[in-house]
Backbone as JSON Lines, residues from 0, in Angstrom:
{"i":0,"aa":"Q","n":[108.84,117.82,157.69],"ca":[109.98,117.17,157.08],"c":[111.19,117.18,158.01]}
{"i":1,"aa":"V","n":[111.32,118.22,158.84],"ca":[112.44,118.3,159.77],"c":[112.34,117.18,160.8]}
{"i":2,"aa":"F","n":[111.14,116.92,161.32],"ca":[110.93,115.84,162.28],"c":[111.35,114.51,161.68]}
{"i":3,"aa":"I","n":[110.94,114.24,160.45],"ca":[111.27,112.98,159.78],"c":[112.78,112.82,159.68]}
{"i":4,"aa":"K","n":[113.44,113.83,159.18],"ca":[114.89,113.79,159.0],"c":[115.61,113.61,160.34]}
{"i":5,"aa":"N","n":[115.23,114.38,161.35],"ca":[115.9,114.34,162.64],"c":[115.73,113.0,163.34]}
{"i":6,"aa":"V","n":[114.53,112.44,163.31],"ca":[114.3,111.17,163.99],"c":[115.08,110.06,163.29]}
{"i":7,"aa":"K","n":[115.09,110.04,161.99],"ca":[115.87,109.03,161.26],"c":[117.35,109.12,161.61]}
{"i":8,"aa":"E","n":[117.89,110.34,161.62],"ca":[119.31,110.53,161.95],"c":[119.62,110.07,163.37]}
{"i":9,"aa":"L","n":[118.76,110.42,164.31],"ca":[118.97,110.0,165.7],"c":[119.0,108.49,165.84]}
{"i":10,"aa":"I","n":[118.06,107.83,165.21],"ca":[118.0,106.37,165.3],"c":[119.24,105.74,164.66]}
{"i":11,"aa":"L","n":[119.61,106.23,163.48],"ca":[120.77,105.67,162.78],"c":[122.09,105.95,163.48]}
{"i":12,"aa":"E","n":[122.31,107.19,163.92],"ca":[123.6,107.6,164.44],"c":[123.82,107.23,165.91]}
{"i":13,"aa":"T","n":[122.76,107.21,166.69],"ca":[122.95,107.02,168.13],"c":[122.23,105.79,168.68]}
{"i":14,"aa":"G","n":[121.41,105.17,167.88],"ca":[120.62,104.05,168.38],"c":[119.51,104.51,169.29]}
{"i":15,"aa":"A","n":[119.11,105.75,169.15],"ca":[118.08,106.32,170.03],"c":[116.78,105.55,169.92]}
{"i":16,"aa":"A","n":[116.09,105.5,171.03],"ca":[114.72,104.99,171.05],"c":[113.81,106.21,171.08]}
{"i":17,"aa":"V","n":[112.78,106.23,170.24],"ca":[111.91,107.39,170.14],"c":[110.5,106.99,170.53]}
{"i":18,"aa":"A","n":[110.01,107.61,171.58],"ca":[108.63,107.42,172.0],"c":[107.85,108.65,171.54]}
{"i":19,"aa":"T","n":[106.65,108.44,171.04],"ca":[105.84,109.56,170.6],"c":[104.38,109.25,170.84]}
{"i":20,"aa":"S","n":[103.56,110.21,170.53],"ca":[102.13,110.02,170.68],"c":[101.43,110.48,169.41]}
{"i":21,"aa":"Y","n":[100.19,110.04,169.28],"ca":[99.37,110.45,168.15],"c":[97.91,110.26,168.53]}
{"i":22,"aa":"Y","n":[97.01,110.72,167.67],"ca":[95.59,110.51,167.9],"c":[95.2,109.19,167.25]}
{"i":23,"aa":"S","n":[94.81,108.24,168.09],"ca":[94.45,106.92,167.59],"c":[92.94,106.79,167.5]}
{"i":24,"aa":"D","n":[92.47,106.49,166.31],"ca":[91.06,106.23,166.05],"c":[91.04,105.05,165.09]}
{"i":25,"aa":"L","n":[90.59,103.9,165.56],"ca":[90.65,102.68,164.74],"c":[89.86,102.77,163.45]}
{"i":26,"aa":"N","n":[89.01,103.78,163.3],"ca":[88.31,103.99,162.03],"c":[89.27,104.39,160.91]}
{"i":27,"aa":"F","n":[90.46,104.84,161.27],"ca":[91.45,105.27,160.28],"c":[92.51,104.2,160.02]}
{"i":28,"aa":"L","n":[92.37,103.04,160.65],"ca":[93.35,101.97,160.54],"c":[92.86,100.89,159.58]}
{"i":29,"aa":"N","n":[93.68,100.55,158.58],"ca":[93.36,99.45,157.66],"c":[93.7,98.12,158.3]}
{"i":30,"aa":"K","n":[93.16,97.04,157.76],"ca":[93.45,95.69,158.25],"c":[94.94,95.37,158.14]}
{"i":31,"aa":"N","n":[95.62,95.96,157.15],"ca":[97.05,95.69,156.95],"c":[97.95,96.52,157.87]}
{"i":32,"aa":"G","n":[97.34,97.31,158.74],"ca":[98.12,98.08,159.7],"c":[98.52,99.46,159.23]}
{"i":33,"aa":"A","n":[97.9,99.99,158.2],"ca":[98.21,101.33,157.7],"c":[97.28,102.35,158.38]}
{"i":34,"aa":"Y","n":[97.86,103.44,158.88],"ca":[97.09,104.44,159.62],"c":[97.45,105.84,159.12]}
{"i":35,"aa":"Y","n":[96.42,106.59,158.8],"ca":[96.61,107.99,158.41],"c":[95.42,108.79,158.89]}
{"i":36,"aa":"Y","n":[95.68,109.72,159.8],"ca":[94.66,110.63,160.33],"c":[94.94,111.99,159.72]}
{"i":37,"aa":"N","n":[93.93,112.58,159.09],"ca":[94.17,113.82,158.35],"c":[93.4,115.02,158.88]}
{"i":38,"aa":"L","n":[92.76,114.89,160.03],"ca":[92.0,116.02,160.58],"c":[92.89,116.84,161.5]}
{"i":39,"aa":"S","n":[92.55,118.1,161.69],"ca":[93.42,118.98,162.48],"c":[92.93,119.19,163.9]}
{"i":40,"aa":"D","n":[91.78,118.66,164.26],"ca":[91.2,118.93,165.58],"c":[91.5,117.84,166.6]}
{"i":41,"aa":"S","n":[92.59,117.13,166.45],"ca":[92.86,115.99,167.31],"c":[93.77,116.35,168.48]}
{"i":42,"aa":"I","n":[93.72,115.49,169.47],"ca":[94.68,115.55,170.57],"c":[95.37,114.18,170.6]}
{"i":43,"aa":"Q","n":[96.55,114.13,171.18],"ca":[97.24,112.86,171.28],"c":[96.59,112.03,172.38]}
{"i":44,"aa":"N","n":[96.25,110.77,172.07],"ca":[95.61,109.92,173.05],"c":[96.26,108.55,173.18]}
{"i":45,"aa":"H","n":[97.39,108.34,172.5],"ca":[98.03,107.03,172.56],"c":[99.53,107.17,172.35]}
{"i":46,"aa":"G","n":[100.31,106.48,173.19],"ca":[101.76,106.52,173.09],"c":[102.29,105.25,172.44]}
{"i":47,"aa":"V","n":[103.32,105.41,171.61],"ca":[103.93,104.29,170.88],"c":[105.43,104.52,170.77]}
{"i":48,"aa":"A","n":[106.13,103.51,170.29],"ca":[107.56,103.61,170.03],"c":[107.79,103.54,168.52]}
{"i":49,"aa":"I","n":[108.6,104.46,168.0],"ca":[108.99,104.41,166.59],"c":[110.13,103.4,166.49]}
{"i":50,"aa":"V","n":[109.94,102.36,165.7],"ca":[110.96,101.32,165.57],"c":[111.6,101.3,164.18]}
{"i":51,"aa":"G","n":[111.08,102.08,163.26],"ca":[111.65,102.13,161.92],"c":[110.82,102.99,161.01]}
{"i":52,"aa":"W","n":[111.12,102.89,159.71],"ca":[110.4,103.66,158.7],"c":[110.54,103.0,157.36]}
{"i":53,"aa":"D","n":[109.66,103.37,156.46],"ca":[109.71,102.89,155.08],"c":[109.34,104.05,154.17]}
{"i":54,"aa":"D","n":[110.35,104.66,153.56],"ca":[110.13,105.82,152.69],"c":[109.28,105.47,151.46]}
{"i":55,"aa":"N","n":[109.23,104.2,151.1],"ca":[108.5,103.78,149.9],"c":[107.14,103.16,150.21]}
{"i":56,"aa":"Y","n":[106.71,103.22,151.47],"ca":[105.41,102.66,151.83],"c":[104.34,103.44,151.08]}
{"i":57,"aa":"S","n":[103.58,102.75,150.25],"ca":[102.67,103.4,149.31],"c":[101.51,104.12,149.99]}
{"i":58,"aa":"K","n":[101.24,105.31,149.52],"ca":[100.09,106.07,150.01],"c":[98.78,105.34,149.69]}
{"i":59,"aa":"N","n":[98.82,104.4,148.75],"ca":[97.63,103.64,148.38],"c":[97.25,102.59,149.43]}
{"i":60,"aa":"N","n":[98.13,102.35,150.41],"ca":[97.83,101.39,151.47],"c":[96.87,101.94,152.53]}
{"i":61,"aa":"F","n":[96.64,103.23,152.54],"ca":[95.84,103.87,153.58],"c":[94.38,104.01,153.16]}
{"i":62,"aa":"K","n":[93.47,104.02,154.15],"ca":[92.05,104.23,153.86],"c":[91.83,105.57,153.18]}
{"i":63,"aa":"I","n":[92.43,106.6,153.76],"ca":[92.43,107.94,153.16],"c":[93.85,108.16,152.67]}
{"i":64,"aa":"K","n":[94.01,108.54,151.41],"ca":[95.36,108.67,150.86],"c":[96.05,109.94,151.34]}
{"i":65,"aa":"P","n":[97.25,109.77,151.95],"ca":[98.04,110.96,152.27],"c":[98.62,111.54,150.98]}
{"i":66,"aa":"P","n":[99.21,112.73,151.04],"ca":[99.71,113.35,149.81],"c":[100.88,112.61,149.16]}
{"i":67,"aa":"Y","n":[101.68,111.9,149.96],"ca":[102.87,111.25,149.43],"c":[103.09,109.9,150.1]}
{"i":68,"aa":"D","n":[104.01,109.09,149.55],"ca":[104.39,107.82,150.14],"c":[105.24,108.05,151.39]}
{"i":69,"aa":"G","n":[105.4,107.0,152.19],"ca":[106.28,107.02,153.34],"c":[105.53,106.85,154.64]}
{"i":70,"aa":"A","n":[106.11,106.04,155.55],"ca":[105.45,105.79,156.83],"c":[106.46,105.42,157.9]}
{"i":71,"aa":"W","n":[106.12,105.8,159.13],"ca":[106.83,105.32,160.3],"c":[106.33,103.92,160.6]}
{"i":72,"aa":"I","n":[107.21,103.09,161.11],"ca":[106.8,101.78,161.61],"c":[106.83,101.92,163.14]}
{"i":73,"aa":"I","n":[105.66,101.71,163.75],"ca":[105.57,101.88,165.19],"c":[105.21,100.56,165.85]}
{"i":74,"aa":"K","n":[105.67,100.39,167.06],"ca":[105.31,99.24,167.89],"c":[104.16,99.69,168.78]}
{"i":75,"aa":"N","n":[103.09,98.96,168.71],"ca":[101.91,99.3,169.48],"c":[101.88,98.46,170.75]}
{"i":76,"aa":"S","n":[101.16,98.91,171.75],"ca":[101.06,98.2,173.02],"c":[99.8,97.34,173.12]}
{"i":77,"aa":"W","n":[99.04,97.24,172.06],"ca":[97.75,96.54,172.1],"c":[97.86,95.07,171.73]}
{"i":78,"aa":"G","n":[99.06,94.58,171.54],"ca":[99.24,93.17,171.22],"c":[99.24,92.91,169.72]}
{"i":79,"aa":"S","n":[99.41,91.66,169.36],"ca":[99.61,91.28,167.96],"c":[98.32,91.27,167.14]}
{"i":80,"aa":"S","n":[97.16,91.44,167.77],"ca":[95.9,91.39,167.02],"c":[95.58,92.71,166.33]}
{"i":81,"aa":"V","n":[96.27,93.78,166.65],"ca":[96.01,95.08,166.04],"c":[97.14,95.41,165.06]}
{"i":82,"aa":"G","n":[96.77,95.85,163.87],"ca":[97.77,96.21,162.87],"c":[98.4,94.98,162.25]}
{"i":83,"aa":"D","n":[99.67,95.1,161.92],"ca":[100.43,94.01,161.32],"c":[101.19,93.29,162.44]}
{"i":84,"aa":"E","n":[100.51,92.4,163.13],"ca":[101.07,91.66,164.28],"c":[101.63,92.59,165.35]}
{"i":85,"aa":"G","n":[100.91,93.66,165.63],"ca":[101.32,94.61,166.67],"c":[102.08,95.81,166.16]}
{"i":86,"aa":"Y","n":[102.4,95.84,164.88],"ca":[103.08,96.99,164.28],"c":[102.1,97.73,163.39]}
{"i":87,"aa":"I","n":[102.28,99.05,163.33],"ca":[101.4,99.89,162.52],"c":[102.28,100.81,161.67]}
{"i":88,"aa":"Y","n":[101.87,101.03,160.46],"ca":[102.53,101.97,159.55],"c":[101.76,103.27,159.59]}
{"i":89,"aa":"V","n":[102.36,104.31,160.16],"ca":[101.7,105.61,160.27],"c":[102.31,106.53,159.22]}
{"i":90,"aa":"S","n":[101.45,107.1,158.39],"ca":[101.93,108.0,157.34],"c":[102.77,109.13,157.92]}
{"i":91,"aa":"Y","n":[103.83,109.48,157.2],"ca":[104.63,110.64,157.57],"c":[103.76,111.9,157.67]}
{"i":92,"aa":"Y","n":[102.63,111.9,157.0],"ca":[101.82,113.11,156.87],"c":[100.6,113.1,157.8]}
{"i":93,"aa":"D","n":[100.57,112.16,158.74],"ca":[99.53,112.13,159.75],"c":[99.57,113.46,160.51]}
{"i":94,"aa":"T","n":[98.4,114.09,160.71],"ca":[98.37,115.43,161.3],"c":[98.54,115.44,162.81]}
{"i":95,"aa":"S","n":[98.47,114.28,163.45],"ca":[98.61,114.26,164.92],"c":[99.91,113.62,165.39]}
{"i":96,"aa":"F","n":[100.61,112.95,164.52],"ca":[101.76,112.13,164.92],"c":[103.0,112.96,165.23]}
{"i":97,"aa":"G","n":[103.68,112.61,166.32],"ca":[104.99,113.17,166.62],"c":[105.02,114.53,167.28]}
{"i":98,"aa":"K","n":[103.88,115.04,167.72],"ca":[103.88,116.37,168.33],"c":[104.43,116.36,169.75]}
{"i":99,"aa":"D","n":[104.38,115.23,170.41],"ca":[104.9,115.1,171.77],"c":[105.82,113.88,171.79]}
{"i":100,"aa":"S","n":[107.09,114.1,171.54],"ca":[108.04,112.99,171.4],"c":[109.14,113.06,172.46]}
{"i":101,"aa":"T","n":[109.65,111.9,172.79],"ca":[110.74,111.79,173.75],"c":[111.82,110.92,173.11]}
{"i":102,"aa":"I","n":[113.06,111.35,173.21],"ca":[114.18,110.62,172.66],"c":[114.97,110.03,173.83]}
{"i":103,"aa":"F","n":[115.22,108.73,173.77],"ca":[116.04,108.07,174.77],"c":[117.33,107.65,174.08]}
{"i":104,"aa":"L","n":[118.42,108.32,174.41],"ca":[119.7,108.05,173.77],"c":[120.39,106.86,174.41]}
{"i":105,"aa":"A","n":[120.46,105.77,173.69],"ca":[121.16,104.56,174.09],"c":[121.12,104.35,175.61]}
{"i":106,"aa":"P","n":[119.95,104.08,176.14],"ca":[119.84,103.94,177.59],"c":[120.74,102.83,178.12]}
{"i":107,"aa":"E","n":[121.3,103.1,179.26],"ca":[122.19,102.14,179.9],"c":[121.36,101.11,180.66]}
{"i":108,"aa":"S","n":[121.82,99.9,180.71],"ca":[121.11,98.83,181.4],"c":[121.05,99.1,182.89]}
{"i":109,"aa":"N","n":[119.89,98.88,183.49],"ca":[119.8,99.04,184.94],"c":[120.51,97.91,185.68]}
{"i":110,"aa":"Q","n":[120.97,96.91,184.97],"ca":[121.72,95.81,185.56],"c":[123.14,96.24,185.95]}
{"i":111,"aa":"N","n":[123.56,97.44,185.51],"ca":[124.9,97.93,185.84],"c":[125.01,98.46,187.26]}
{"i":112,"aa":"Y","n":[123.9,98.51,187.99],"ca":[123.88,99.12,189.31],"c":[123.18,98.21,190.31]}
{"i":113,"aa":"D","n":[123.64,98.27,191.56],"ca":[123.04,97.48,192.62],"c":[121.71,98.08,193.08]}
{"i":114,"aa":"K","n":[121.62,99.41,193.1],"ca":[120.4,100.1,193.54],"c":[120.13,101.28,192.64]}
{"i":115,"aa":"Q","n":[118.86,101.66,192.58],"ca":[118.46,102.86,191.88],"c":[117.53,103.64,192.79]}
{"i":116,"aa":"Y","n":[117.72,104.94,192.82],"ca":[116.83,105.84,193.54],"c":[116.16,106.71,192.49]}
{"i":117,"aa":"L","n":[114.85,106.68,192.43],"ca":[114.14,107.44,191.41],"c":[112.72,107.74,191.83]}
{"i":118,"aa":"Y","n":[112.14,108.74,191.18],"ca":[110.75,109.13,191.44],"c":[109.8,108.7,190.33]}
{"i":119,"aa":"D","n":[110.33,108.4,189.16],"ca":[109.47,108.13,188.01],"c":[109.82,106.8,187.36]}
{"i":120,"aa":"P","n":[109.44,105.68,187.96],"ca":[109.82,104.37,187.41],"c":[109.21,104.07,186.05]}
{"i":121,"aa":"F","n":[108.24,104.85,185.6],"ca":[107.6,104.61,184.32],"c":[108.04,105.61,183.25]}
{"i":122,"aa":"G","n":[109.15,106.29,183.47],"ca":[109.58,107.33,182.53],"c":[108.87,108.62,182.84]}
{"i":123,"aa":"R","n":[108.82,109.51,181.9],"ca":[108.17,110.8,182.12],"c":[106.69,110.61,182.35]}
{"i":124,"aa":"T","n":[106.22,111.04,183.48],"ca":[104.79,110.93,183.77],"c":[104.14,112.29,183.91]}
{"i":125,"aa":"G","n":[104.92,113.34,183.81],"ca":[104.39,114.7,183.89],"c":[105.54,115.68,183.79]}
{"i":126,"aa":"Y","n":[105.22,116.96,183.74],"ca":[106.27,117.96,183.71],"c":[105.74,119.28,184.23]}
{"i":127,"aa":"I","n":[106.68,120.16,184.56],"ca":[106.34,121.48,185.06],"c":[107.03,122.49,184.17]}
{"i":128,"aa":"D","n":[106.32,123.51,183.75],"ca":[106.9,124.58,182.93],"c":[106.65,125.89,183.66]}
{"i":129,"aa":"Y","n":[107.73,126.5,184.11],"ca":[107.61,127.75,184.85],"c":[107.67,128.98,183.95]}
{"i":130,"aa":"G","n":[107.92,128.79,182.64],"ca":[108.01,129.92,181.73],"c":[109.22,130.81,182.01]}
{"i":131,"aa":"K","n":[110.24,130.26,182.6],"ca":[111.45,131.02,182.95],"c":[112.64,130.47,182.19]}
{"i":132,"aa":"N","n":[113.69,131.27,182.08],"ca":[114.91,130.82,181.43],"c":[115.81,130.02,182.36]}
{"i":133,"aa":"I","n":[115.71,130.27,183.67],"ca":[116.52,129.55,184.65],"c":[115.58,128.94,185.68]}
{"i":134,"aa":"I","n":[115.77,127.66,185.93],"ca":[114.94,126.95,186.91],"c":[115.87,126.17,187.81]}
{"i":135,"aa":"Y","n":[115.61,126.21,189.1],"ca":[116.35,125.42,190.07],"c":[115.43,124.35,190.63]}
{"i":136,"aa":"G","n":[115.97,123.18,190.85],"ca":[115.17,122.11,191.42],"c":[116.06,121.21,192.26]}
{"i":137,"aa":"A","n":[115.44,120.35,193.02],"ca":[116.21,119.43,193.86],"c":[115.44,118.13,194.04]}
{"i":138,"aa":"N","n":[116.19,117.07,194.1],"ca":[115.69,115.76,194.5],"c":[116.55,115.31,195.66]}
{"i":139,"aa":"K","n":[115.93,114.75,196.67],"ca":[116.68,114.24,197.83],"c":[116.46,112.76,197.94]}
{"i":140,"aa":"F","n":[117.57,112.04,197.97],"ca":[117.54,110.6,198.2],"c":[118.51,110.32,199.35]}
{"i":141,"aa":"Y","n":[118.18,109.38,200.17],"ca":[119.02,109.01,201.31],"c":[119.55,107.61,201.09]}
{"i":142,"aa":"A","n":[120.88,107.48,201.14],"ca":[121.52,106.19,200.96],"c":[121.1,105.25,202.08]}
{"i":143,"aa":"Q","n":[120.98,104.01,201.73],"ca":[120.61,102.99,202.72],"c":[121.84,102.18,203.1]}
{"i":144,"aa":"G","n":[122.83,102.88,203.61],"ca":[124.09,102.25,203.97],"c":[125.23,102.93,203.26]}
{"i":145,"aa":"S","n":[126.38,102.29,203.27],"ca":[127.58,102.82,202.62],"c":[127.51,102.48,201.13]}
{"i":146,"aa":"E","n":[127.27,103.49,200.3],"ca":[127.12,103.27,198.87],"c":[127.98,104.28,198.1]}
{"i":147,"aa":"K","n":[128.38,103.87,196.91],"ca":[129.13,104.76,196.02],"c":[128.2,105.17,194.89]}
{"i":148,"aa":"L","n":[128.07,106.48,194.68],"ca":[127.24,107.0,193.59],"c":[127.97,106.78,192.27]}
{"i":149,"aa":"K","n":[127.35,106.08,191.33],"ca":[128.0,105.77,190.06],"c":[127.43,106.55,188.88]}
{"i":150,"aa":"A","n":[126.17,107.01,188.99],"ca":[125.56,107.7,187.85],"c":[124.4,108.57,188.33]}
{"i":151,"aa":"V","n":[124.12,109.59,187.54],"ca":[122.98,110.47,187.76],"c":[122.33,110.71,186.4]}
{"i":152,"aa":"S","n":[121.01,110.72,186.36],"ca":[120.34,111.02,185.1],"c":[119.14,111.93,185.36]}
{"i":153,"aa":"L","n":[118.68,112.58,184.32],"ca":[117.5,113.42,184.41],"c":[116.85,113.53,183.05]}
{"i":154,"aa":"F","n":[115.65,114.03,183.04],"ca":[114.87,114.19,181.82],"c":[114.68,115.67,181.56]}
{"i":155,"aa":"I","n":[114.96,116.1,180.33],"ca":[114.83,117.5,179.94],"c":[113.88,117.58,178.76]}
{"i":156,"aa":"N","n":[112.94,118.52,178.81],"ca":[111.96,118.67,177.73],"c":[112.49,119.41,176.51]}
{"i":157,"aa":"N","n":[113.49,120.25,176.68],"ca":[113.92,121.11,175.57],"c":[115.33,120.79,175.12]}
{"i":158,"aa":"A","n":[115.53,120.82,173.81],"ca":[116.86,120.61,173.24],"c":[117.78,121.75,173.65]}
{"i":159,"aa":"N","n":[119.06,121.49,173.67],"ca":[120.09,122.49,173.95],"c":[119.98,123.11,175.33]}
{"i":160,"aa":"T","n":[119.44,122.36,176.29],"ca":[119.34,122.84,177.66],"c":[120.65,122.54,178.38]}
{"i":161,"aa":"T","n":[121.11,123.51,179.16],"ca":[122.31,123.32,179.97],"c":[121.88,122.99,181.4]}
{"i":162,"aa":"C","n":[122.5,121.95,181.96],"ca":[122.19,121.53,183.33],"c":[123.46,121.48,184.15]}
{"i":163,"aa":"T","n":[123.35,121.86,185.4],"ca":[124.44,121.71,186.36],"c":[123.92,120.84,187.47]}
{"i":164,"aa":"I","n":[124.65,119.79,187.79],"ca":[124.24,118.84,188.82],"c":[125.22,118.92,189.96]}
{"i":165,"aa":"Y","n":[124.7,119.07,191.18],"ca":[125.51,119.09,192.38],"c":[125.17,117.86,193.21]}
{"i":166,"aa":"V","n":[126.2,117.2,193.7],"ca":[126.0,116.02,194.55],"c":[126.65,116.3,195.89]}
């Protein structure tokens, strides 16, 4: 319930984009785009974007009935032939949904800059966990001429993390 409340608040208050993963098995998907996976032995195998929710989406819409009504509306990457024209309603009570989520807070347009220097053009593609409270890291980029640095960004896995950036 905390995940549901927090994601809704983030989307409403900040315009956040939420990417998450779940265990996708088309045997659990109805023709109308309703999906509910209720087994506990799953791993996440598909990434999607949460684009909305419907607290009143009936539990009767699912092949296997979840305990209560309510569903996330997700945008799928498989095109308009899967689900409801590319959208799927995933029950709030799906046992695999939302365990690995990323929040993008009102991302700035890349059109605001002449150049970008980055290592991960596809977003988070991996991570390192050292099991420590303090971690130091560095990225080195070399300017290709006389340039003014206008912005710096990074990705953090944990909430309430403090970062210090030196340029």
